[in-house]
Coordinates of C-alpha atoms in Angstrom, one line a residue:
X1 CA 17.6 -12.0 -20.2
X2 CA 16.3 -10.1 -17.2
X3 CA 15.7 -11.8 -13.8
X4 CA 13.3 -10.4 -11.3
X5 CA 12.8 -11.4 -7.7
X6 CA 10.0 -10.1 -5.6
X7 CA 9.9 -10.1 -1.8
X8 CA 8.0 -8.4 0.9
X9 CA 4.5 -9.9 0.8
X10 CA 2.6 -11.1 3.7
X11 CA -0.5 -11.0 5.9
X12 CA -1.7 -7.5 7.0
X13 CA -4.9 -6.1 8.5
X14 CA -7.0 -3.7 6.6
X15 CA -5.6 -0.2 6.8
X16 CA -2.1 -1.5 7.2
X17 CA 1.0 -1.1 5.1
X18 CA 3.4 -3.4 3.1
X19 CA 6.4 -2.7 1.0
X20 CA 7.2 -5.0 -1.9
X21 CA 10.6 -5.1 -3.4
X22 CA 11.7 -6.3 -6.9
X23 CA 15.3 -6.9 -7.5
X24 CA 16.3 -6.8 -11.2
X25 CA 19.4 -8.4 -12.7
X26 CA 20.8 -9.4 -16.0
X27 CA 20.4 -7.4 -19.2
X28 CA 18.4 -4.5 -17.7
X29 CA 18.3 -1.3 -19.8
X30 CA 17.4 2.4 -19.0
X31 CA 14.8 2.0 -21.8
X32 CA 12.9 -0.6 -19.8
X33 CA 9.9 0.1 -17.5
X34 CA 9.3 -2.0 -14.5
X35 CA 5.7 -2.7 -13.5
X36 CA 3.6 -4.4 -10.8
X37 CA 0.7 -6.5 -11.6
X38 CA -1.6 -8.5 -9.4
X39 CA -3.8 -11.5 -9.8
X40 CA -6.6 -12.6 -7.5
X41 CA -8.1 -16.1 -7.5
X42 CA -10.4 -16.4 -10.4
X43 CA -9.5 -13.1 -11.8
X44 CA -7.3 -11.8 -14.6
X45 CA -4.0 -10.3 -14.0
X46 CA -4.4 -6.6 -13.7
X47 CA -2.1 -3.6 -13.8
X48 CA -1.1 -1.9 -10.6
X49 CA 1.7 0.6 -11.2
X50 CA 4.8 1.1 -13.5
X51 CA 7.9 3.2 -13.5
X52 CA 10.2 4.1 -16.4
X53 CA 13.7 3.0 -15.4
X54 CA 15.5 5.9 -17.2
X55 CA 13.1 8.8 -16.7
X56 CA 11.4 7.9 -13.5
X57 CA 7.8 8.5 -14.9
X58 CA 5.1 6.7 -12.9
X59 CA 1.7 5.3 -13.7
X60 CA -0.9 3.9 -11.5
X61 CA -4.2 2.1 -11.7
X62 CA -7.1 4.2 -10.5
X63 CA -7.8 1.6 -7.7
X64 CA -4.4 2.2 -6.0
X65 CA -3.8 5.9 -6.8
X66 CA -3.1 7.8 -3.7
X67 CA -2.5 4.6 -1.7
X68 CA 0.3 2.9 -3.5
X69 CA 3.7 4.4 -4.5
X70 CA 6.2 3.0 -6.9
X71 CA 9.8 4.0 -6.6
X72 CA 13.3 2.8 -7.6
X73 CA 16.9 2.6 -6.2
X74 CA 19.2 2.7 -9.1
X75 CA 22.2 1.7 -7.1
X76 CA 20.5 -1.5 -6.1
X77 CA 18.6 -2.1 -9.4
X78 CA 15.5 -2.5 -7.2
X79 CA 11.9 -1.2 -7.6
X80 CA 9.6 -0.8 -4.6
X81 CA 5.9 -0.8 -4.3
X82 CA 4.9 1.0 -1.0
X83 CA 1.2 0.0 -0.3
X84 CA -0.6 2.0 2.4
X85 CA -4.2 1.9 3.5
X86 CA -4.6 -1.7 2.3
X87 CA -8.0 -3.1 1.7
X88 CA -9.2 -6.7 1.5
X89 CA -9.7 -6.2 -2.2
X90 CA -6.0 -5.7 -2.6
X91 CA -5.5 -9.4 -1.8
X92 CA -3.7 -11.1 -4.6
X93 CA -0.4 -12.5 -5.9
X94 CA 1.7 -9.5 -6.8
X95 CA 4.2 -9.8 -9.8
X96 CA 7.0 -7.6 -10.8
X97 CA 7.6 -7.4 -14.6
X98 CA 9.9 -5.7 -17.1
X99 CA 8.8 -4.1 -20.3
X100 CA 10.7 -2.9 -23.3
X101 CA 8.0 -1.7 -25.6
X102 CA 4.2 -1.4 -25.8
X103 CA 1.4 -0.3 -23.5
X104 CA 2.5 0.1 -19.8
X105 CA -0.9 -1.2 -18.8
X106 CA -1.1 -4.4 -20.7
X107 CA 0.6 -7.6 -19.3
X108 CA 1.5 -8.8 -22.9
X109 CA 3.9 -5.9 -23.1
X110 CA 6.1 -7.3 -20.4
X111 CA 8.5 -10.0 -21.4
X112 CA 10.0 -10.8 -18.1
X113 CA 8.2 -11.7 -14.8
X114 CA 9.1 -12.6 -11.3
X115 CA 7.7 -15.5 -9.4
X116 CA 5.1 -13.5 -7.5
X117 CA 4.6 -12.7 -3.8
X118 CA 1.4 -13.2 -1.9
X119 CA -0.3 -10.2 -0.2
X120 CA -3.3 -11.0 2.0
X121 CA -5.3 -8.2 3.6
X122 CA -7.7 -9.3 6.3
X123 CA -10.8 -7.4 7.3

């Protein structure tokens, strides 16, 4: 079992920044990847970014590339999502998830999910 707890969401104006945190506990493994997904009202959950826990490789959705950065702190078992130049279309509930196998970009590959944190970007 892996437990994930997100924090750091909130309300920000367009052009602003937020940093989300995801604290992982339980049976984490260096073979896992940690990903961030988001879901806006009436839309499907979509991939945002992912990071391989052991190797540190990163992947981003085209819509956030150059604006968002995923990183990790091994000592704290925490993954971060730094979000800059935020846009109203980034408004969504953001979820942290852990994946052991399968596509990094597909939600079904992730077996563990956090409770989500709301990010609202005002225009």
